[in-house]
């Protein structure tokens, strides 16, 4: 009797990385919602980060490629939109890796209550520690950055600029 | 990698690039069922309206690329444009599913003529200067956020999920525009004047935002859509919160008339949309069989 061993599809799916934040796996980022295997068929479910984030297409392609190469003949990557992704889903390991790579991890996402969304005329209060010197004395340079998910900040202690993943 | 250009010639083959691989359907794997009791063509037309609003304004905002006064605001406008384009992709994909035509996002974006676009005319108005761009963005984001916040309860689960996601994005779009309008209005005489002129230029197209189309009325009846007329109160309250600290008055410029009772939602547009579409659709129409 011949037994074909294939790597557990969950292990493979969890190790695929975000093309724009390659220090993070899809599991770290919290976009990987489910991996289900029945017989020859693997169904991976992911939730996009931002509506317009181009990385999601790369993630789908990469999941399909890696699982197919690992010997899973039938791979389907499904999108799940509800509930929407939040930075609160980024794992502790993911937060640590972001900081190690010079990107300040997000704080807690703002709560959304019922009724109209309140207008915020003042600057968004964000507390990000400098990923280089760990000073809490930092300021925002630009609320929008090189990707939809990041703002640009500067440390007032060591004067280095750094990126901050915004809470959403 | 020592040299950034090496990544461009990496010999991993085409698998590195997702375009043209068939993996770019933004709703792949999402249950496309139209809820019982909901008219598919109406739902499709409704999603097309909401998608076209975002598509056309996204294009207008993208025109700022390489032209903004500071890098930070260029990046901000490009980011907002990209968010709206993402919302567009999902809404157009949903439209093509629901109306039964099976048209995908590219077919809908690039191969419809002007009279088939359902966006409100506010979105197609030329961007003008930064004052007008900010005034229009504030009006648009305030209106759309109010609508999408309610659409989170839509009986169409796909539309509800798209809206719930978009609410997070529209929240910071509105904040960005509101802060800038206060800064311009409460700034120098010159910046105040530009902000006032920008607001006056977009104001004639505000009333149209709150006039329901028949499709919208039917979608309200089906528990899928929101009545735009019901958004006016929240919109006026938000605008008041911004205009007061900006030292700007609500403009008194009269509303742009409808044409035989018809406006953007009916496919009746200003002269500006045709030029915009010519630019946006030109490449796709010149190479209709191309994939990318």
Short mmCIF file of C-alpha atoms in Angstrom, two decimals:
data_model
loop_
_atom_site.label_atom_id
_atom_site.label_comp_id
_atom_site.label_asym_id
_atom_site.label_seq_id
_atom_site.Cartn_x
_atom_site.Cartn_y
_atom_site.Cartn_z
CA UNK A 1 0.00 0.00 0.00
CA UNK A 2 1.33 3.39 -0.96
CA UNK A 3 0.70 6.32 1.34
CA UNK A 4 1.07 9.75 -0.16
CA UNK A 5 2.13 12.25 2.45
CA UNK A 6 1.41 15.85 1.82
CA UNK A 7 2.33 18.73 4.05
CA UNK A 8 -0.63 19.87 6.14
CA UNK A 9 -2.29 22.57 4.01
CA UNK A 10 -2.80 24.75 7.08
CA UNK A 11 0.95 24.85 7.72
CA UNK A 12 1.58 25.88 4.12
CA UNK A 13 -1.17 28.50 4.00
CA UNK A 14 -0.01 29.99 7.27
CA UNK A 15 3.52 30.42 5.95
CA UNK A 16 2.61 32.43 2.83
CA UNK A 17 3.77 36.02 3.28
CA UNK A 18 2.22 39.40 2.55
CA UNK A 19 3.98 40.74 -0.61
CA UNK A 20 4.00 44.29 0.77
CA UNK A 21 4.97 43.39 4.34
CA UNK A 22 7.07 40.28 3.69
CA UNK A 23 8.07 39.97 7.35
CA UNK A 24 4.46 38.95 8.06
CA UNK A 25 2.79 35.69 7.15
CA UNK A 26 -0.89 35.71 6.25
CA UNK A 27 -1.50 34.12 9.65
CA UNK A 28 0.40 36.95 11.41
CA UNK A 29 -1.58 39.54 9.47
CA UNK A 30 -4.88 37.91 10.40
CA UNK A 31 -6.20 37.71 6.83
CA UNK A 32 -6.19 33.91 6.83
CA UNK A 33 -9.58 32.96 8.18
CA UNK A 34 -9.95 29.26 7.48
CA UNK A 35 -8.21 26.29 5.87
CA UNK A 36 -10.44 23.29 5.22
CA UNK A 37 -9.25 20.07 3.60
CA UNK A 38 -11.52 17.27 2.44
CA UNK A 39 -9.93 14.53 0.37
CA UNK A 40 -8.07 16.10 -2.52
CA UNK A 41 -9.69 19.45 -2.05
CA UNK A 42 -8.36 22.40 -0.03
CA UNK A 43 -10.43 25.52 0.52
CA UNK A 44 -8.63 28.54 1.95
CA UNK A 45 -10.65 31.54 3.09
CA UNK A 46 -9.09 34.98 3.36
CA UNK A 47 -10.40 38.44 4.29
CA UNK A 48 -8.97 41.48 2.46
CA UNK A 49 -7.35 44.26 4.51
CA UNK A 50 -8.37 47.42 2.62
CA UNK A 51 -10.94 47.56 -0.23
CA UNK A 52 -8.25 48.66 -2.68
CA UNK A 53 -5.25 46.76 -1.38
CA UNK A 54 -3.53 45.26 -4.45
CA UNK A 55 -1.70 42.71 -2.27
CA UNK A 56 -4.81 40.54 -1.95
CA UNK A 57 -4.51 39.33 -5.56
CA UNK A 58 -0.87 38.37 -4.98
CA UNK A 59 -1.86 36.53 -1.80
CA UNK A 60 -4.49 34.50 -3.64
CA UNK A 61 -2.02 33.60 -6.40
CA UNK A 62 0.68 32.65 -3.93
CA UNK A 63 -1.65 30.50 -1.81
CA UNK A 64 -2.78 28.65 -4.90
CA UNK A 65 0.76 28.14 -6.17
CA UNK A 66 2.26 26.97 -2.87
CA UNK A 67 -0.55 24.54 -2.09
CA UNK A 68 -0.55 23.13 -5.62
CA UNK A 69 3.22 22.64 -5.50
CA UNK A 70 2.83 20.83 -2.19
CA UNK A 71 0.71 18.22 -3.94
CA UNK A 72 -2.83 19.41 -3.30
CA UNK A 73 -4.53 18.93 -6.66
CA UNK A 74 -7.62 21.02 -6.01
CA UNK A 75 -7.16 24.39 -4.35
CA UNK A 76 -9.77 27.08 -4.00
CA UNK A 77 -9.10 30.46 -2.40
CA UNK A 78 -12.29 32.12 -1.20
CA UNK A 79 -12.88 35.71 -0.15
CA UNK A 80 -14.82 36.43 3.01
CA UNK A 81 -15.83 40.06 3.42
CA UNK A 82 -17.77 39.84 6.67
CA UNK A 83 -16.71 40.71 9.32
CA UNK A 84 -14.28 43.29 7.88
CA UNK A 85 -10.59 42.90 8.66
CA UNK A 86 -9.22 44.88 11.57
CA UNK A 87 -5.64 45.43 12.72
CA UNK A 88 -6.74 43.83 16.02
CA UNK A 89 -6.41 40.51 14.15
CA UNK A 90 -2.63 40.94 13.77
CA UNK A 91 -1.02 38.36 16.05
CA UNK A 92 1.42 39.13 18.86
CA UNK A 93 4.16 37.50 16.78
CA UNK A 94 3.17 39.74 13.87
CA UNK A 95 3.38 42.84 16.05
CA UNK A 96 6.82 41.84 17.26
CA UNK A 97 8.05 41.23 13.70
CA UNK A 98 6.74 44.60 12.52
CA UNK A 99 8.63 46.40 15.30
CA UNK A 100 11.78 44.39 14.54
CA UNK A 101 11.57 45.61 10.95
CA UNK A 102 11.18 49.25 11.91
CA UNK A 103 7.40 49.51 11.59
CA UNK A 104 5.53 50.52 14.74
CA UNK A 105 2.63 48.09 15.27
CA UNK A 106 -0.96 49.37 15.50
CA UNK A 107 -2.71 50.13 18.78
CA UNK A 108 -6.30 49.04 19.41
CA UNK A 109 -8.76 49.73 16.61
CA UNK A 110 -11.37 52.39 17.42
CA UNK A 111 -14.73 51.03 18.57
CA UNK A 112 -17.64 51.69 16.26
CA UNK A 113 -20.88 52.46 18.05
CA UNK A 114 -24.42 52.58 16.62
CA UNK A 115 -25.69 55.69 14.85
CA UNK A 116 -23.76 58.27 12.79
CA UNK A 117 -19.97 58.04 12.68
CA UNK A 118 -18.59 61.02 14.66
CA UNK A 119 -16.46 63.56 12.80
CA UNK A 120 -12.91 64.03 14.13
CA UNK A 121 -11.68 67.52 13.37
CA UNK A 122 -8.61 67.31 15.59
CA UNK A 123 -5.55 65.27 14.65
CA UNK A 124 -5.99 61.52 15.10
CA UNK A 125 -4.44 60.62 18.44
CA UNK A 126 -2.10 57.75 17.92
CA UNK A 127 0.47 56.54 20.37
CA UNK A 128 3.27 54.79 18.60
CA UNK A 129 6.62 54.02 20.18
CA UNK A 130 9.72 54.52 18.10
CA UNK A 131 10.69 51.04 16.85
CA UNK A 132 14.39 51.98 17.03
CA UNK A 133 14.83 53.59 20.44
CA UNK A 134 11.43 52.79 22.00
CA UNK A 135 10.79 56.40 22.94
CA UNK A 136 7.10 57.27 23.31
CA UNK A 137 7.83 60.83 22.21
CA UNK A 138 6.90 60.59 18.54
CA UNK A 139 4.96 62.78 16.11
CA UNK A 140 3.00 62.20 12.93
CA UNK A 141 4.54 63.47 9.70
CA UNK A 142 1.91 62.19 7.30
CA UNK A 143 -1.31 60.33 8.00
CA UNK A 144 -1.01 58.61 4.62
CA UNK A 145 2.02 56.60 3.61
CA UNK A 146 3.51 54.33 0.99
CA UNK A 147 0.71 51.79 1.43
CA UNK A 148 -2.89 52.26 2.54
CA UNK A 149 -2.20 50.74 5.95
CA UNK A 150 0.71 52.92 7.08
CA UNK A 151 1.34 56.45 8.36
CA UNK A 152 4.70 58.17 8.52
CA UNK A 153 5.99 59.33 11.91
CA UNK A 154 9.18 60.72 13.43
CA UNK A 155 10.80 60.06 16.77
CA UNK A 156 11.50 63.23 18.74
CA UNK A 157 14.19 61.46 20.80
CA UNK A 158 16.38 59.80 18.19
CA UNK A 159 14.98 61.93 15.32
CA UNK A 160 14.58 58.93 13.01
CA UNK A 161 11.48 58.76 10.80
CA UNK A 162 9.53 55.49 10.87
CA UNK A 163 6.36 53.92 9.55
CA UNK A 164 3.37 53.11 11.72
CA UNK A 165 0.67 50.64 10.85
CA UNK A 166 -2.59 52.49 11.45
CA UNK A 167 -5.30 51.12 13.67
CA UNK A 168 -8.39 50.29 11.63
CA UNK B 1 18.49 42.06 -2.15
CA UNK B 2 21.13 44.73 -2.82
CA UNK B 3 19.58 46.18 -5.91
CA UNK B 4 15.87 46.99 -6.15
CA UNK B 5 15.92 46.35 -9.89
CA UNK B 6 16.89 42.73 -9.37
CA UNK B 7 13.41 42.10 -8.03
CA UNK B 8 11.98 43.21 -11.36
CA UNK B 9 13.89 40.63 -13.33
CA UNK B 10 13.54 37.84 -10.81
CA UNK B 11 13.22 34.65 -12.81
CA UNK B 12 10.43 33.01 -10.87
CA UNK B 13 8.31 33.10 -13.99
CA UNK B 14 4.87 34.56 -14.31
CA UNK B 15 3.58 33.04 -11.08
CA UNK B 16 4.95 36.09 -9.29
CA UNK B 17 2.42 38.30 -11.01
CA UNK B 18 -1.25 37.85 -10.42
CA UNK B 19 -2.59 39.78 -13.37
CA UNK B 20 -3.96 37.70 -16.15
CA UNK B 21 -3.99 34.59 -14.00
CA UNK B 22 -7.71 34.64 -13.34
CA UNK B 23 -7.18 35.32 -9.65
CA UNK B 24 -8.31 38.92 -9.77
CA UNK B 25 -12.07 38.61 -9.21
CA UNK B 26 -12.59 40.73 -6.08
CA UNK B 27 -15.60 38.62 -5.04
CA UNK B 28 -14.14 35.18 -5.79
CA UNK B 29 -15.69 32.62 -3.51
CA UNK B 30 -18.29 35.02 -2.09
CA UNK B 31 -21.80 33.55 -2.21
CA UNK B 32 -23.42 35.37 -5.14
CA UNK B 33 -27.02 34.39 -4.35
CA UNK B 34 -29.49 37.26 -4.65
CA UNK B 35 -31.67 37.23 -1.50
CA UNK B 36 -35.23 35.94 -1.92
CA UNK B 37 -37.69 38.67 -2.82
CA UNK B 38 -35.00 41.00 -4.18
CA UNK B 39 -35.11 41.89 -7.86
CA UNK B 40 -31.75 41.00 -9.43
CA UNK B 41 -31.67 43.67 -12.17
CA UNK B 42 -32.67 46.35 -9.63
CA UNK B 43 -29.95 45.22 -7.22
CA UNK B 44 -27.47 45.26 -10.10
CA UNK B 45 -28.49 48.80 -11.11
CA UNK B 46 -28.24 49.92 -7.49
CA UNK B 47 -24.73 48.51 -7.07
CA UNK B 48 -23.78 50.11 -10.38
CA UNK B 49 -24.89 53.52 -9.06
CA UNK B 50 -22.80 53.17 -5.90
CA UNK B 51 -19.88 51.71 -7.85
CA UNK B 52 -19.93 54.39 -10.55
CA UNK B 53 -19.89 57.16 -7.92
CA UNK B 54 -16.66 55.72 -6.51
CA UNK B 55 -15.13 54.95 -9.92
CA UNK B 56 -15.58 58.42 -11.34
CA UNK B 57 -14.42 60.25 -8.22
CA UNK B 58 -11.50 57.84 -7.91
CA UNK B 59 -10.45 58.83 -11.41
CA UNK B 60 -10.77 62.54 -10.63
CA UNK B 61 -8.63 62.15 -7.49
CA UNK B 62 -6.01 60.14 -9.36
CA UNK B 63 -5.52 63.14 -11.65
CA UNK B 64 -3.61 64.74 -8.75
CA UNK B 65 -0.78 62.22 -9.07
CA UNK B 66 2.44 64.17 -9.78
CA UNK B 67 0.56 67.48 -9.47
CA UNK B 68 -0.19 68.06 -5.77
CA UNK B 69 1.41 70.88 -3.82
CA UNK B 70 3.12 68.59 -1.29
CA UNK B 71 4.12 64.96 -1.34
CA UNK B 72 2.03 64.20 1.77
CA UNK B 73 -1.18 65.37 0.13
CA UNK B 74 -0.38 63.72 -3.15
CA UNK B 75 0.00 60.44 -1.27
CA UNK B 76 -3.19 61.12 0.68
CA UNK B 77 -5.25 61.78 -2.46
CA UNK B 78 -3.78 58.73 -4.19
CA UNK B 79 -4.59 56.55 -1.17
CA UNK B 80 -8.17 57.81 -1.04
CA UNK B 81 -8.48 57.27 -4.78
CA UNK B 82 -7.24 53.69 -4.37
CA UNK B 83 -9.72 52.98 -1.57
CA UNK B 84 -12.56 54.21 -3.79
CA UNK B 85 -11.28 52.10 -6.66
CA UNK B 86 -11.32 49.05 -4.39
CA UNK B 87 -14.92 49.79 -3.43
CA UNK B 88 -15.69 50.21 -7.14
CA UNK B 89 -14.28 46.82 -8.04
CA UNK B 90 -16.41 44.97 -5.52
CA UNK B 91 -19.57 46.95 -6.32
CA UNK B 92 -19.21 46.51 -10.10
CA UNK B 93 -18.50 42.81 -9.64
CA UNK B 94 -21.65 42.55 -7.49
CA UNK B 95 -23.62 44.49 -10.13
CA UNK B 96 -22.60 42.03 -12.84
CA UNK B 97 -23.55 39.07 -10.63
CA UNK B 98 -26.89 40.45 -9.51
CA UNK B 99 -28.22 41.68 -12.86
CA UNK B 100 -27.59 38.27 -14.40
CA UNK B 101 -25.49 39.68 -17.25
CA UNK B 102 -22.28 38.14 -15.94
CA UNK B 103 -20.34 41.27 -16.95
CA UNK B 104 -17.14 41.59 -14.94
CA UNK B 105 -15.69 44.77 -13.48
CA UNK B 106 -13.55 45.55 -16.54
CA UNK B 107 -16.45 45.09 -18.94
CA UNK B 108 -18.54 47.48 -16.84
CA UNK B 109 -15.83 50.08 -16.27
CA UNK B 110 -14.34 50.22 -19.75
CA UNK B 111 -17.03 49.23 -22.22
CA UNK B 112 -20.10 51.22 -21.22
CA UNK B 113 -20.84 54.56 -22.86
CA UNK B 114 -21.63 57.76 -21.04
CA UNK B 115 -25.41 57.35 -20.95
CA UNK B 116 -25.03 54.02 -19.13
CA UNK B 117 -23.05 55.49 -16.25
CA UNK B 118 -25.21 55.97 -13.17
CA UNK B 119 -22.98 58.19 -11.02
CA UNK B 120 -24.22 61.46 -9.51
CA UNK B 121 -22.93 64.45 -11.47
CA UNK B 122 -20.95 65.74 -8.46
CA UNK B 123 -18.31 63.06 -9.08
CA UNK B 124 -17.58 64.02 -12.70
CA UNK B 125 -17.06 67.75 -12.07
CA UNK B 126 -13.43 68.61 -12.94
CA UNK B 127 -11.18 68.65 -9.89
CA UNK B 128 -10.21 72.30 -10.19
CA UNK B 129 -7.77 73.56 -7.59
CA UNK B 130 -7.05 71.98 -4.20
CA UNK B 131 -9.82 74.06 -2.61
CA UNK B 132 -12.44 72.60 -4.91
CA UNK B 133 -11.00 69.09 -4.61
CA UNK B 134 -11.26 69.27 -0.82
CA UNK B 135 -14.76 70.80 -0.88
CA UNK B 136 -16.02 68.08 -3.20
CA UNK B 137 -14.33 65.32 -1.20
CA UNK B 138 -15.93 66.58 2.01
CA UNK B 139 -19.38 66.68 0.41
CA UNK B 140 -18.95 63.27 -1.20
CA UNK B 141 -17.43 61.46 1.79
CA UNK B 142 -20.00 62.91 4.23
CA UNK B 143 -22.86 61.80 2.00
CA UNK B 144 -21.44 58.39 1.19
CA UNK B 145 -20.42 57.64 4.78
CA UNK B 146 -23.96 58.40 5.99
CA UNK B 147 -25.38 56.09 3.31
CA UNK B 148 -22.89 53.24 3.73
CA UNK B 149 -23.20 53.29 7.51
CA UNK B 150 -26.88 52.41 6.99
CA UNK B 151 -26.13 49.96 4.15
CA UNK B 152 -24.32 47.79 6.68
CA UNK B 153 -27.84 46.59 7.52
CA UNK B 154 -28.77 45.85 3.90
CA UNK B 155 -30.69 42.65 3.20
CA UNK B 156 -28.12 41.88 0.51
CA UNK B 157 -25.28 40.37 2.54
CA UNK B 158 -22.67 41.12 -0.14
CA UNK B 159 -23.60 44.80 -0.33
CA UNK B 160 -23.76 44.96 3.48
CA UNK B 161 -20.24 43.54 3.79
CA UNK B 162 -18.81 45.87 1.13
CA UNK B 163 -20.43 48.81 2.93
CA UNK B 164 -19.18 47.78 6.39
CA UNK B 165 -15.64 47.66 5.06
CA UNK B 166 -16.00 50.97 3.21
CA UNK B 167 -17.28 52.78 6.30
CA UNK B 168 -13.85 52.50 7.92
CA UNK B 169 -12.23 54.06 4.85
CA UNK B 170 -14.82 56.78 4.28
CA UNK B 171 -14.42 57.82 7.91
CA UNK B 172 -10.83 58.90 7.38
CA UNK B 173 -11.58 60.32 3.92
CA UNK B 174 -14.14 62.62 5.52
CA UNK B 175 -11.82 63.54 8.41
CA UNK B 176 -9.02 64.39 5.98
CA UNK B 177 -11.22 66.66 3.85
CA UNK B 178 -12.87 68.28 6.90
CA UNK B 179 -9.53 69.15 8.51
CA UNK B 180 -8.22 70.63 5.29
CA UNK B 181 -11.35 72.69 4.70
CA UNK B 182 -11.05 74.17 8.21
CA UNK B 183 -7.37 74.86 7.62
CA UNK B 184 -8.04 76.59 4.29
CA UNK B 185 -11.13 78.45 5.42
CA UNK B 186 -9.51 79.62 8.65
CA UNK B 187 -6.15 80.32 6.99
CA UNK B 188 -5.06 83.29 4.90
CA UNK B 189 -7.40 85.53 2.89
CA UNK B 190 -6.25 83.71 -0.22
CA UNK B 191 -6.81 80.18 1.10
CA UNK B 192 -10.20 81.26 2.48
CA UNK B 193 -11.19 82.59 -0.92
CA UNK B 194 -10.14 79.37 -2.68
CA UNK B 195 -12.06 77.26 -0.16
CA UNK B 196 -15.16 79.44 -0.56
CA UNK B 197 -14.98 79.33 -4.35
CA UNK B 198 -14.48 75.57 -4.28
CA UNK B 199 -17.52 75.07 -2.09
CA UNK B 200 -19.59 77.36 -4.31
CA UNK B 201 -18.51 75.43 -7.39
CA UNK B 202 -19.65 72.05 -6.06
CA UNK B 203 -22.76 73.24 -4.22
CA UNK B 204 -25.09 73.26 -7.27
CA UNK B 205 -24.64 69.48 -7.41
CA UNK B 206 -25.45 68.80 -3.75
CA UNK B 207 -29.26 68.62 -3.97
CA UNK B 208 -29.05 65.82 -6.54
CA UNK B 209 -27.36 63.60 -3.93
CA UNK B 210 -30.56 63.46 -1.92
CA UNK B 211 -33.08 62.93 -4.73
CA UNK B 212 -34.08 59.26 -4.90
CA UNK B 213 -34.19 57.45 -8.23
CA UNK B 214 -36.92 54.86 -8.84
CA UNK B 215 -34.37 52.04 -8.46
CA UNK B 216 -33.34 53.45 -5.08
CA UNK B 217 -36.98 53.69 -3.98
CA UNK B 218 -37.58 50.06 -4.89
CA UNK B 219 -34.37 48.98 -3.13
CA UNK B 220 -35.53 50.80 0.00
CA UNK B 221 -38.81 48.89 -0.25
CA UNK B 222 -36.90 45.60 -0.52
CA UNK B 223 -34.81 46.37 2.56
CA UNK B 224 -31.65 46.54 0.44
CA UNK B 225 -31.01 50.25 -0.10
CA UNK B 226 -31.20 53.54 1.79
CA UNK B 227 -33.40 56.49 0.90
CA UNK B 228 -30.97 59.29 -0.01
CA UNK B 229 -33.50 61.88 1.18
CA UNK B 230 -33.13 60.45 4.70
CA UNK B 231 -29.40 61.32 4.70
CA UNK B 232 -29.83 65.10 4.41
CA UNK B 233 -30.15 65.81 8.10
CA UNK B 234 -26.93 64.01 9.03
CA UNK B 235 -25.15 65.57 6.05
CA UNK B 236 -26.20 69.10 7.02
CA UNK B 237 -25.12 68.52 10.63
CA UNK B 238 -21.65 67.32 9.56
CA UNK B 239 -21.20 70.18 7.09
CA UNK B 240 -22.23 72.61 9.82
CA UNK B 241 -19.56 71.17 12.14
CA UNK B 242 -16.93 71.91 9.48
CA UNK B 243 -18.11 75.19 8.00
CA UNK B 244 -18.44 76.95 11.35
CA UNK B 245 -14.77 76.58 12.46
CA UNK B 246 -13.73 77.17 8.83
CA UNK B 247 -15.51 80.53 8.88
CA UNK B 248 -17.37 79.58 5.71
CA UNK B 249 -21.05 80.08 4.98
CA UNK B 250 -23.30 77.52 3.33
CA UNK B 251 -23.26 78.63 -0.33
CA UNK B 252 -26.40 80.00 -1.88
CA UNK B 253 -25.53 78.99 -5.44
CA UNK B 254 -28.68 77.53 -7.02
CA UNK B 255 -28.92 73.82 -7.77
CA UNK B 256 -28.02 72.64 -11.27
CA UNK B 257 -31.24 71.70 -13.00
CA UNK B 258 -32.25 68.25 -14.11
CA UNK B 259 -32.71 67.61 -17.84
CA UNK B 260 -36.32 66.67 -18.51
CA UNK B 261 -36.47 65.51 -14.88
CA UNK B 262 -33.38 63.33 -15.33
CA UNK B 263 -29.86 63.54 -13.87
CA UNK B 264 -26.76 61.39 -13.21
CA UNK B 265 -28.61 58.35 -11.85
CA UNK B 266 -30.60 58.26 -15.14
CA UNK B 267 -27.44 58.46 -17.24
CA UNK B 268 -27.84 62.18 -18.02
CA UNK B 269 -24.50 63.82 -17.36
CA UNK B 270 -22.60 67.07 -17.75
CA UNK B 271 -20.26 67.57 -20.70
CA UNK B 272 -17.33 66.62 -18.44
CA UNK B 273 -18.03 62.89 -18.16
CA UNK B 274 -17.39 62.14 -21.83
CA UNK B 275 -13.87 63.58 -21.69
CA UNK B 276 -13.14 61.67 -18.48
CA UNK B 277 -14.33 58.38 -19.99
CA UNK B 278 -12.32 58.97 -23.16
CA UNK B 279 -9.18 59.06 -21.05
CA UNK B 280 -10.17 56.28 -18.66
CA UNK B 281 -11.41 53.85 -21.32
CA UNK B 282 -9.11 54.68 -24.23
CA UNK B 283 -6.47 52.05 -23.61
CA UNK B 284 -8.89 49.20 -22.91
CA UNK B 285 -10.92 50.03 -26.01
CA UNK B 286 -7.85 50.29 -28.23
CA UNK B 287 -6.84 46.77 -27.16
CA UNK B 288 -10.14 45.05 -26.33
CA UNK B 289 -8.66 41.55 -26.32
CA UNK B 290 -5.73 42.42 -24.09
CA UNK B 291 -5.30 40.93 -20.65
CA UNK B 292 -3.14 42.40 -17.93
#
